[in-house]
Amino acid sequence: MSDTTVLTIAPDALDMIRQLRDNEEGDGEFALSIEVTGFRGPQFTYELAFVPLEDKADDWLEERHADLAVIFPEADTAKLEGAALELTEQGLSMNNPNSPASPSMSAPAGDLSGSLVDRVQQVLSETINPQVALHGGGAELVSIDGTIAYLRLFGGCQGCGLAQVTLKQGIERIILESIPELSQVVDVTDHASGVDPFYQSQKK
């Protein structure tokens, strides 16, 4: 069991969790299991479940909140540090100050021959979109005007608070490194019309 707590749980959320735990069937103590399962847009996604405390794996940590045992993978500690379980009108939610890192991308190797449009689309399809897709989004070429490429972001990137970071640190850098004829990449996405652009933590 850890000496210090990684998570905090609001009193009303703790009461609700304890009531749900007490409805679990079976002997022995049940713990609230919290695991980071991935990410969507700028926030982590989670799996929450009640499991027998005796089933806790060796590489999982345990901390106590009153008489509630909370367990989570030791590998998730940095991702959960300072997070709080809170009760909202929508139910239990995770308020987490940590967020996934922006997609890591590097310039592609190999031949990028063909027209400027074809080369931009090749970089998007072969290098950028496979990485951005991990965050639930993508980018498409709208047009090229002289040395400026105009892109539209879609999916999880539309309306995402990290969209400009992703564009500047990843997409734009890779395109300009791969295609020296271009001088600028401009985002023409209508971010205001994104569907559910800001992620509310998954909850059970």
mmCIF file of N, CA, C and O in Angstrom, residues 4-92:
data_model
loop_
_atom_site.group_PDB
_atom_site.id
_atom_site.type_symbol
_atom_site.label_atom_id
_atom_site.label_comp_id
_atom_site.label_asym_id
_atom_site.label_seq_id
_atom_site.Cartn_x
_atom_site.Cartn_y
_atom_site.Cartn_z
ATOM 1 N N THR A 4 1.473 7.684 0.442
ATOM 2 C CA THR A 4 0.808 8.912 0.035
ATOM 3 C C THR A 4 -0.218 8.584 -1.047
ATOM 4 O O THR A 4 -0.082 7.611 -1.770
ATOM 5 N N THR A 5 -1.232 9.444 -1.140
ATOM 6 C CA THR A 5 -2.288 9.187 -2.120
ATOM 7 C C THR A 5 -1.983 9.900 -3.426
ATOM 8 O O THR A 5 -1.527 11.041 -3.442
ATOM 9 N N VAL A 6 -2.227 9.203 -4.498
ATOM 10 C CA VAL A 6 -2.057 9.756 -5.843
ATOM 11 C C VAL A 6 -3.341 10.477 -6.262
ATOM 12 O O VAL A 6 -3.304 11.548 -6.860
ATOM 13 N N LEU A 7 -4.471 9.878 -5.914
ATOM 14 C CA LEU A 7 -5.785 10.404 -6.288
ATOM 15 C C LEU A 7 -6.468 11.055 -5.095
ATOM 16 O O LEU A 7 -6.158 10.756 -3.936
ATOM 17 N N THR A 8 -7.416 11.920 -5.388
ATOM 18 C CA THR A 8 -8.340 12.403 -4.366
ATOM 19 C C THR A 8 -9.755 12.045 -4.814
ATOM 20 O O THR A 8 -10.022 11.928 -6.015
ATOM 21 N N ILE A 9 -10.625 11.855 -3.850
ATOM 22 C CA ILE A 9 -12.015 11.533 -4.139
ATOM 23 C C ILE A 9 -12.903 12.482 -3.347
ATOM 24 O O ILE A 9 -12.779 12.558 -2.112
ATOM 25 N N ALA A 10 -13.772 13.211 -4.027
ATOM 26 C CA ALA A 10 -14.683 14.136 -3.358
ATOM 27 C C ALA A 10 -15.600 13.356 -2.421
ATOM 28 O O ALA A 10 -15.963 12.208 -2.708
ATOM 29 N N PRO A 11 -15.982 13.943 -1.293
ATOM 30 C CA PRO A 11 -16.796 13.224 -0.304
ATOM 31 C C PRO A 11 -18.084 12.629 -0.873
ATOM 32 O O PRO A 11 -18.418 11.475 -0.573
ATOM 33 N N ASP A 12 -18.814 13.388 -1.711
ATOM 34 C CA ASP A 12 -20.058 12.843 -2.267
ATOM 35 C C ASP A 12 -19.775 11.712 -3.250
ATOM 36 O O ASP A 12 -20.522 10.729 -3.327
ATOM 37 N N ALA A 13 -18.656 11.826 -3.992
ATOM 38 C CA ALA A 13 -18.276 10.747 -4.908
ATOM 39 C C ALA A 13 -17.867 9.505 -4.120
ATOM 40 O O ALA A 13 -18.207 8.379 -4.490
ATOM 41 N N LEU A 14 -17.158 9.710 -3.000
ATOM 42 C CA LEU A 14 -16.745 8.579 -2.168
ATOM 43 C C LEU A 14 -17.963 7.853 -1.604
ATOM 44 O O LEU A 14 -18.005 6.616 -1.599
ATOM 45 N N ASP A 15 -18.950 8.612 -1.160
ATOM 46 C CA ASP A 15 -20.174 7.985 -0.630
ATOM 47 C C ASP A 15 -20.859 7.128 -1.692
ATOM 48 O O ASP A 15 -21.298 6.001 -1.412
ATOM 49 N N MET A 16 -20.953 7.652 -2.920
ATOM 50 C CA MET A 16 -21.606 6.913 -3.988
ATOM 51 C C MET A 16 -20.821 5.646 -4.346
ATOM 52 O O MET A 16 -21.395 4.571 -4.526
ATOM 53 N N ILE A 17 -19.495 5.762 -4.423
ATOM 54 C CA ILE A 17 -18.660 4.614 -4.775
ATOM 55 C C ILE A 17 -18.786 3.530 -3.709
ATOM 56 O O ILE A 17 -18.899 2.336 -4.024
ATOM 57 N N ARG A 18 -18.786 3.924 -2.452
ATOM 58 C CA ARG A 18 -18.900 2.949 -1.366
ATOM 59 C C ARG A 18 -20.254 2.244 -1.399
ATOM 60 O O ARG A 18 -20.341 1.037 -1.142
ATOM 61 N N GLN A 19 -21.313 2.971 -1.722
ATOM 62 C CA GLN A 19 -22.633 2.351 -1.830
ATOM 63 C C GLN A 19 -22.661 1.320 -2.963
ATOM 64 O O GLN A 19 -23.206 0.219 -2.802
ATOM 65 N N LEU A 20 -22.067 1.680 -4.089
ATOM 66 C CA LEU A 20 -22.006 0.738 -5.216
ATOM 67 C C LEU A 20 -21.162 -0.480 -4.863
ATOM 68 O O LEU A 20 -21.510 -1.619 -5.199
ATOM 69 N N ARG A 21 -20.061 -0.245 -4.175
ATOM 70 C CA ARG A 21 -19.196 -1.365 -3.777
ATOM 71 C C ARG A 21 -19.936 -2.328 -2.858
ATOM 72 O O ARG A 21 -19.816 -3.550 -2.979
ATOM 73 N N ASP A 22 -20.716 -1.762 -1.932
ATOM 74 C CA ASP A 22 -21.416 -2.606 -0.964
ATOM 75 C C ASP A 22 -22.491 -3.469 -1.618
ATOM 76 O O ASP A 22 -22.986 -4.423 -0.995
ATOM 77 N N ASN A 23 -22.874 -3.140 -2.844
ATOM 78 C CA ASN A 23 -23.865 -3.947 -3.564
ATOM 79 C C ASN A 23 -23.228 -5.098 -4.337
ATOM 80 O O ASN A 23 -23.936 -5.915 -4.937
ATOM 81 N N GLU A 24 -21.894 -5.146 -4.351
ATOM 82 C CA GLU A 24 -21.211 -6.225 -5.048
ATOM 83 C C GLU A 24 -21.459 -7.553 -4.322
ATOM 84 O O GLU A 24 -21.463 -7.611 -3.083
ATOM 85 N N GLU A 25 -21.685 -8.595 -5.090
ATOM 86 C CA GLU A 25 -21.932 -9.913 -4.514
ATOM 87 C C GLU A 25 -20.615 -10.662 -4.302
ATOM 88 O O GLU A 25 -19.710 -10.587 -5.120
ATOM 89 N N GLY A 26 -20.535 -11.364 -3.199
ATOM 90 C CA GLY A 26 -19.343 -12.150 -2.922
ATOM 91 C C GLY A 26 -18.727 -11.780 -1.598
ATOM 92 O O GLY A 26 -18.982 -10.714 -1.040
ATOM 93 N N ASP A 27 -17.916 -12.680 -1.093
ATOM 94 C CA ASP A 27 -17.217 -12.456 0.169
ATOM 95 C C ASP A 27 -15.905 -11.731 -0.083
ATOM 96 O O ASP A 27 -15.408 -11.666 -1.198
ATOM 97 N N GLY A 28 -15.351 -11.192 0.959
ATOM 98 C CA GLY A 28 -14.071 -10.514 0.831
ATOM 99 C C GLY A 28 -14.247 -9.055 0.472
ATOM 100 O O GLY A 28 -15.340 -8.586 0.150
ATOM 101 N N GLU A 29 -13.145 -8.324 0.500
ATOM 102 C CA GLU A 29 -13.181 -6.889 0.246
ATOM 103 C C GLU A 29 -13.041 -6.600 -1.249
ATOM 104 O O GLU A 29 -12.201 -7.199 -1.926
ATOM 105 N N PHE A 30 -13.873 -5.684 -1.717
ATOM 106 C CA PHE A 30 -13.772 -5.240 -3.103
ATOM 107 C C PHE A 30 -13.066 -3.889 -3.163
ATOM 108 O O PHE A 30 -13.297 -3.018 -2.324
ATOM 109 N N ALA A 31 -12.224 -3.728 -4.164
ATOM 110 C CA ALA A 31 -11.495 -2.484 -4.376
ATOM 111 C C ALA A 31 -11.985 -1.822 -5.660
ATOM 112 O O ALA A 31 -12.455 -2.493 -6.584
ATOM 113 N N LEU A 32 -11.855 -0.510 -5.701
ATOM 114 C CA LEU A 32 -12.128 0.223 -6.940
ATOM 115 C C LEU A 32 -10.863 0.195 -7.785
ATOM 116 O O LEU A 32 -9.825 0.719 -7.387
ATOM 117 N N SER A 33 -10.958 -0.441 -8.930
ATOM 118 C CA SER A 33 -9.830 -0.540 -9.855
ATOM 119 C C SER A 33 -9.916 0.590 -10.882
ATOM 120 O O SER A 33 -10.959 0.800 -11.494
ATOM 121 N N ILE A 34 -8.822 1.321 -11.034
ATOM 122 C CA ILE A 34 -8.756 2.416 -12.011
ATOM 123 C C ILE A 34 -7.551 2.178 -12.911
ATOM 124 O O ILE A 34 -6.428 2.025 -12.432
ATOM 125 N N GLU A 35 -7.797 2.144 -14.213
ATOM 126 C CA GLU A 35 -6.716 1.904 -15.166
ATOM 127 C C GLU A 35 -6.846 2.861 -16.338
ATOM 128 O O GLU A 35 -7.936 3.074 -16.861
ATOM 129 N N VAL A 36 -5.735 3.473 -16.733
ATOM 130 C CA VAL A 36 -5.720 4.321 -17.925
ATOM 131 C C VAL A 36 -5.675 3.401 -19.136
ATOM 132 O O VAL A 36 -4.735 2.608 -19.290
ATOM 133 N N THR A 37 -6.694 3.487 -19.988
ATOM 134 C CA THR A 37 -6.796 2.569 -21.128
ATOM 135 C C THR A 37 -6.345 3.183 -22.445
ATOM 136 O O THR A 37 -6.238 2.495 -23.446
ATOM 137 N N GLY A 38 -6.107 4.483 -22.463
ATOM 138 C CA GLY A 38 -5.712 5.151 -23.704
ATOM 139 C C GLY A 38 -6.030 6.622 -23.611
ATOM 140 O O GLY A 38 -5.983 7.218 -22.529
ATOM 141 N N PHE A 39 -6.388 7.213 -24.719
ATOM 142 C CA PHE A 39 -6.731 8.628 -24.717
ATOM 143 C C PHE A 39 -7.652 8.927 -25.880
ATOM 144 O O PHE A 39 -7.716 8.197 -26.862
ATOM 145 N N ARG A 40 -8.396 10.003 -25.711
ATOM 146 C CA ARG A 40 -9.225 10.508 -26.780
ATOM 147 C C ARG A 40 -9.068 12.016 -26.791
ATOM 148 O O ARG A 40 -9.370 12.678 -25.797
ATOM 149 N N GLY A 41 -8.581 12.560 -27.917
ATOM 150 C CA GLY A 41 -8.316 13.992 -27.956
ATOM 151 C C GLY A 41 -7.300 14.355 -26.891
ATOM 152 O O GLY A 41 -6.269 13.706 -26.735
ATOM 153 N N PRO A 42 -7.584 15.399 -26.095
ATOM 154 C CA PRO A 42 -6.593 15.887 -25.132
ATOM 155 C C PRO A 42 -6.663 15.241 -23.761
ATOM 156 O O PRO A 42 -6.017 15.715 -22.841
ATOM 157 N N GLN A 43 -7.452 14.176 -23.572
ATOM 158 C CA GLN A 43 -7.594 13.590 -22.248
ATOM 159 C C GLN A 43 -7.471 12.070 -22.279
ATOM 160 O O GLN A 43 -7.727 11.433 -23.298
ATOM 161 N N PHE A 44 -7.077 11.529 -21.130
ATOM 162 C CA PHE A 44 -6.976 10.082 -20.990
ATOM 163 C C PHE A 44 -8.368 9.452 -20.897
ATOM 164 O O PHE A 44 -9.344 10.109 -20.538
ATOM 165 N N THR A 45 -8.452 8.171 -21.238
ATOM 166 C CA THR A 45 -9.667 7.398 -21.004
ATOM 167 C C THR A 45 -9.361 6.377 -19.914
ATOM 168 O O THR A 45 -8.203 5.994 -19.710
ATOM 169 N N TYR A 46 -10.408 5.928 -19.221
ATOM 170 C CA TYR A 46 -10.206 5.103 -18.046
ATOM 171 C C TYR A 46 -11.142 3.899 -18.032
ATOM 172 O O TYR A 46 -12.208 3.921 -18.635
ATOM 173 N N GLU A 47 -10.731 2.877 -17.307
ATOM 174 C CA GLU A 47 -11.563 1.723 -17.015
ATOM 175 C C GLU A 47 -11.696 1.662 -15.497
ATOM 176 O O GLU A 47 -10.707 1.533 -14.772
ATOM 177 N N LEU A 48 -12.928 1.773 -15.008
ATOM 178 C CA LEU A 48 -13.207 1.688 -13.583
ATOM 179 C C LEU A 48 -14.054 0.456 -13.313
ATOM 180 O O LEU A 48 -15.024 0.199 -14.033
ATOM 181 N N ALA A 49 -13.695 -0.302 -12.288
ATOM 182 C CA ALA A 49 -14.438 -1.520 -11.969
ATOM 183 C C ALA A 49 -14.178 -1.897 -10.519
ATOM 184 O O ALA A 49 -13.176 -1.477 -9.915
ATOM 185 N N PHE A 50 -15.098 -2.683 -9.957
ATOM 186 C CA PHE A 50 -14.882 -3.251 -8.629
ATOM 187 C C PHE A 50 -14.318 -4.662 -8.789
ATOM 188 O O PHE A 50 -14.875 -5.474 -9.531
ATOM 189 N N VAL A 51 -13.229 -4.919 -8.111
ATOM 190 C CA VAL A 51 -12.582 -6.233 -8.201
ATOM 191 C C VAL A 51 -12.207 -6.675 -6.794
ATOM 192 O O VAL A 51 -11.978 -5.845 -5.900
ATOM 193 N N PRO A 52 -12.133 -7.971 -6.547
ATOM 194 C CA PRO A 52 -11.676 -8.442 -5.230
ATOM 195 C C PRO A 52 -10.270 -7.922 -4.950
ATOM 196 O O PRO A 52 -9.377 -8.046 -5.793
ATOM 197 N N LEU A 53 -10.087 -7.353 -3.777
ATOM 198 C CA LEU A 53 -8.775 -6.795 -3.440
ATOM 199 C C LEU A 53 -7.693 -7.862 -3.477
ATOM 200 O O LEU A 53 -6.543 -7.577 -3.829
ATOM 201 N N GLU A 54 -8.049 -9.083 -3.136
ATOM 202 C CA GLU A 54 -7.064 -10.163 -3.124
ATOM 203 C C GLU A 54 -6.536 -10.486 -4.524
ATOM 204 O O GLU A 54 -5.497 -11.136 -4.661
ATOM 205 N N ASP A 55 -7.231 -10.009 -5.559
ATOM 206 C CA ASP A 55 -6.784 -10.263 -6.933
ATOM 207 C C ASP A 55 -5.815 -9.198 -7.440
ATOM 208 O O ASP A 55 -5.397 -9.239 -8.599
ATOM 209 N N LYS A 56 -5.481 -8.214 -6.606
ATOM 210 C CA LYS A 56 -4.578 -7.137 -7.044
ATOM 211 C C LYS A 56 -3.247 -7.717 -7.499
ATOM 212 O O LYS A 56 -2.624 -8.513 -6.795
ATOM 213 N N ALA A 57 -2.800 -7.309 -8.675
ATOM 214 C CA ALA A 57 -1.523 -7.782 -9.218
ATOM 215 C C ALA A 57 -0.359 -7.135 -8.471
ATOM 216 O O ALA A 57 -0.503 -6.075 -7.855
ATOM 217 N N ASP A 58 0.802 -7.762 -8.543
ATOM 218 C CA ASP A 58 1.973 -7.264 -7.825
ATOM 219 C C ASP A 58 2.431 -5.896 -8.324
ATOM 220 O O ASP A 58 3.040 -5.135 -7.558
ATOM 221 N N ASP A 59 2.179 -5.615 -9.591
ATOM 222 C CA ASP A 59 2.625 -4.331 -10.138
ATOM 223 C C ASP A 59 1.534 -3.259 -10.064
ATOM 224 O O ASP A 59 1.585 -2.258 -10.779
ATOM 225 N N TRP A 60 0.549 -3.458 -9.220
ATOM 226 C CA TRP A 60 -0.490 -2.461 -8.958
ATOM 227 C C TRP A 60 -0.302 -1.888 -7.563
ATOM 228 O O TRP A 60 0.172 -2.581 -6.653
ATOM 229 N N LEU A 61 -0.671 -0.631 -7.389
ATOM 230 C CA LEU A 61 -0.572 0.040 -6.104
ATOM 231 C C LEU A 61 -1.936 0.110 -5.446
ATOM 232 O O LEU A 61 -2.972 0.103 -6.120
ATOM 233 N N GLU A 62 -1.939 0.223 -4.133
ATOM 234 C CA GLU A 62 -3.185 0.346 -3.372
ATOM 235 C C GLU A 62 -3.106 1.573 -2.490
ATOM 236 O O GLU A 62 -2.064 1.842 -1.877
ATOM 237 N N GLU A 63 -4.174 2.337 -2.450
ATOM 238 C CA GLU A 63 -4.271 3.429 -1.495
ATOM 239 C C GLU A 63 -5.658 3.434 -0.870
ATOM 240 O O GLU A 63 -6.608 2.923 -1.456
ATOM 241 N N ARG A 64 -5.752 4.004 0.327
ATOM 242 C CA ARG A 64 -6.994 3.962 1.092
ATOM 243 C C ARG A 64 -7.668 5.325 1.123
ATOM 244 O O ARG A 64 -7.035 6.346 1.343
ATOM 245 N N HIS A 65 -8.982 5.286 0.897
ATOM 246 C CA HIS A 65 -9.832 6.472 1.050
ATOM 247 C C HIS A 65 -10.955 6.058 1.986
ATOM 248 O O HIS A 65 -11.910 5.386 1.573
ATOM 249 N N ALA A 66 -10.784 6.424 3.289
ATOM 250 C CA ALA A 66 -11.660 5.907 4.338
ATOM 251 C C ALA A 66 -11.583 4.375 4.292
ATOM 252 O O ALA A 66 -10.490 3.820 4.338
ATOM 253 N N ASP A 67 -12.728 3.696 4.161
ATOM 254 C CA ASP A 67 -12.677 2.234 4.110
ATOM 255 C C ASP A 67 -12.698 1.700 2.682
ATOM 256 O O ASP A 67 -12.932 0.517 2.457
ATOM 257 N N LEU A 68 -12.434 2.581 1.702
ATOM 258 C CA LEU A 68 -12.411 2.169 0.300
ATOM 259 C C LEU A 68 -10.972 1.961 -0.163
ATOM 260 O O LEU A 68 -10.135 2.868 -0.051
ATOM 261 N N ALA A 69 -10.698 0.779 -0.682
ATOM 262 C CA ALA A 69 -9.397 0.509 -1.292
ATOM 263 C C ALA A 69 -9.469 0.883 -2.777
ATOM 264 O O ALA A 69 -10.402 0.498 -3.482
ATOM 265 N N VAL A 70 -8.492 1.650 -3.222
ATOM 266 C CA VAL A 70 -8.382 2.024 -4.628
ATOM 267 C C VAL A 70 -7.068 1.463 -5.154
ATOM 268 O O VAL A 70 -6.013 1.648 -4.547
ATOM 269 N N ILE A 71 -7.141 0.739 -6.257
ATOM 270 C CA ILE A 71 -5.936 0.150 -6.838
ATOM 271 C C ILE A 71 -5.777 0.615 -8.283
ATOM 272 O O ILE A 71 -6.766 0.891 -8.973
ATOM 273 N N PHE A 72 -4.527 0.711 -8.721
ATOM 274 C CA PHE A 72 -4.228 1.133 -10.089
ATOM 275 C C PHE A 72 -2.828 0.659 -10.448
ATOM 276 O O PHE A 72 -1.994 0.418 -9.559
ATOM 277 N N PRO A 73 -2.532 0.489 -11.751
ATOM 278 C CA PRO A 73 -1.199 0.037 -12.153
ATOM 279 C C PRO A 73 -0.128 1.042 -11.740
ATOM 280 O O PRO A 73 -0.323 2.258 -11.881
ATOM 281 N N GLU A 74 0.966 0.556 -11.239
ATOM 282 C CA GLU A 74 2.068 1.448 -10.874
ATOM 283 C C GLU A 74 2.515 2.266 -12.078
ATOM 284 O O GLU A 74 2.905 3.430 -11.945
ATOM 285 N N ALA A 75 2.411 1.691 -13.272
ATOM 286 C CA ALA A 75 2.821 2.382 -14.495
ATOM 287 C C ALA A 75 1.937 3.587 -14.798
ATOM 288 O O ALA A 75 2.333 4.462 -15.575
ATOM 289 N N ASP A 76 0.742 3.634 -14.212
ATOM 290 C CA ASP A 76 -0.173 4.760 -14.462
ATOM 291 C C ASP A 76 -0.016 5.888 -13.452
ATOM 292 O O ASP A 76 -0.746 6.886 -13.517
ATOM 293 N N THR A 77 0.908 5.757 -12.503
ATOM 294 C CA THR A 77 1.021 6.728 -11.418
ATOM 295 C C THR A 77 1.179 8.158 -11.938
ATOM 296 O O THR A 77 0.476 9.076 -11.504
ATOM 297 N N ALA A 78 2.104 8.368 -12.876
ATOM 298 C CA ALA A 78 2.345 9.723 -13.378
ATOM 299 C C ALA A 78 1.129 10.277 -14.111
ATOM 300 O O ALA A 78 0.870 11.477 -14.078
ATOM 301 N N LYS A 79 0.366 9.389 -14.758
ATOM 302 C CA LYS A 79 -0.817 9.828 -15.487
ATOM 303 C C LYS A 79 -1.959 10.209 -14.543
ATOM 304 O O LYS A 79 -2.830 11.002 -14.901
ATOM 305 N N LEU A 80 -1.974 9.616 -13.350
ATOM 306 C CA LEU A 80 -3.067 9.841 -12.400
ATOM 307 C C LEU A 80 -2.707 10.812 -11.279
ATOM 308 O O LEU A 80 -3.584 11.210 -10.509
ATOM 309 N N GLU A 81 -1.449 11.200 -11.171
ATOM 310 C CA GLU A 81 -1.001 12.065 -10.084
ATOM 311 C C GLU A 81 -1.807 13.364 -10.039
ATOM 312 O O GLU A 81 -1.856 14.108 -11.011
ATOM 313 N N GLY A 82 -2.456 13.607 -8.915
ATOM 314 C CA GLY A 82 -3.222 14.846 -8.746
ATOM 315 C C GLY A 82 -4.633 14.800 -9.301
ATOM 316 O O GLY A 82 -5.361 15.785 -9.221
ATOM 317 N N ALA A 83 -5.050 13.671 -9.871
ATOM 318 C CA ALA A 83 -6.397 13.551 -10.424
ATOM 319 C C ALA A 83 -7.418 13.411 -9.298
ATOM 320 O O ALA A 83 -7.101 12.967 -8.193
ATOM 321 N N ALA A 84 -8.660 13.791 -9.590
ATOM 322 C CA ALA A 84 -9.723 13.734 -8.591
ATOM 323 C C ALA A 84 -10.970 13.113 -9.191
ATOM 324 O O ALA A 84 -11.393 13.473 -10.294
ATOM 325 N N LEU A 85 -11.543 12.171 -8.455
ATOM 326 C CA LEU A 85 -12.846 11.632 -8.823
ATOM 327 C C LEU A 85 -13.906 12.530 -8.211
ATOM 328 O O LEU A 85 -13.899 12.772 -7.003
ATOM 329 N N GLU A 86 -14.805 13.015 -9.059
ATOM 330 C CA GLU A 86 -15.832 13.943 -8.606
ATOM 331 C C GLU A 86 -17.195 13.497 -9.098
ATOM 332 O O GLU A 86 -17.309 12.776 -10.098
ATOM 333 N N LEU A 87 -18.217 13.938 -8.394
ATOM 334 C CA LEU A 87 -19.590 13.622 -8.775
ATOM 335 C C LEU A 87 -20.192 14.846 -9.444
ATOM 336 O O LEU A 87 -20.258 15.923 -8.849
ATOM 337 N N THR A 88 -20.611 14.700 -10.697
ATOM 338 C CA THR A 88 -21.221 15.789 -11.446
ATOM 339 C C THR A 88 -22.663 15.420 -11.784
ATOM 340 O O THR A 88 -23.130 14.341 -11.435
ATOM 341 N N GLU A 89 -23.354 16.320 -12.478
ATOM 342 C CA GLU A 89 -24.724 16.033 -12.893
ATOM 343 C C GLU A 89 -24.775 14.842 -13.839
ATOM 344 O O GLU A 89 -25.791 14.151 -13.933
ATOM 345 N N GLN A 90 -23.664 14.586 -14.559
ATOM 346 C CA GLN A 90 -23.599 13.462 -15.492
ATOM 347 C C GLN A 90 -23.150 12.173 -14.808
ATOM 348 O O GLN A 90 -23.170 11.109 -15.405
ATOM 349 N N GLY A 91 -22.766 12.252 -13.543
ATOM 350 C CA GLY A 91 -22.305 11.070 -12.830
ATOM 351 C C GLY A 91 -20.857 11.221 -12.391
ATOM 352 O O GLY A 91 -20.341 12.338 -12.261
ATOM 353 N N LEU A 92 -20.212 10.109 -12.173
ATOM 354 C CA LEU A 92 -18.826 10.118 -11.714
ATOM 355 C C LEU A 92 -17.902 10.521 -12.852
ATOM 356 O O LEU A 92 -18.004 10.017 -13.965
#
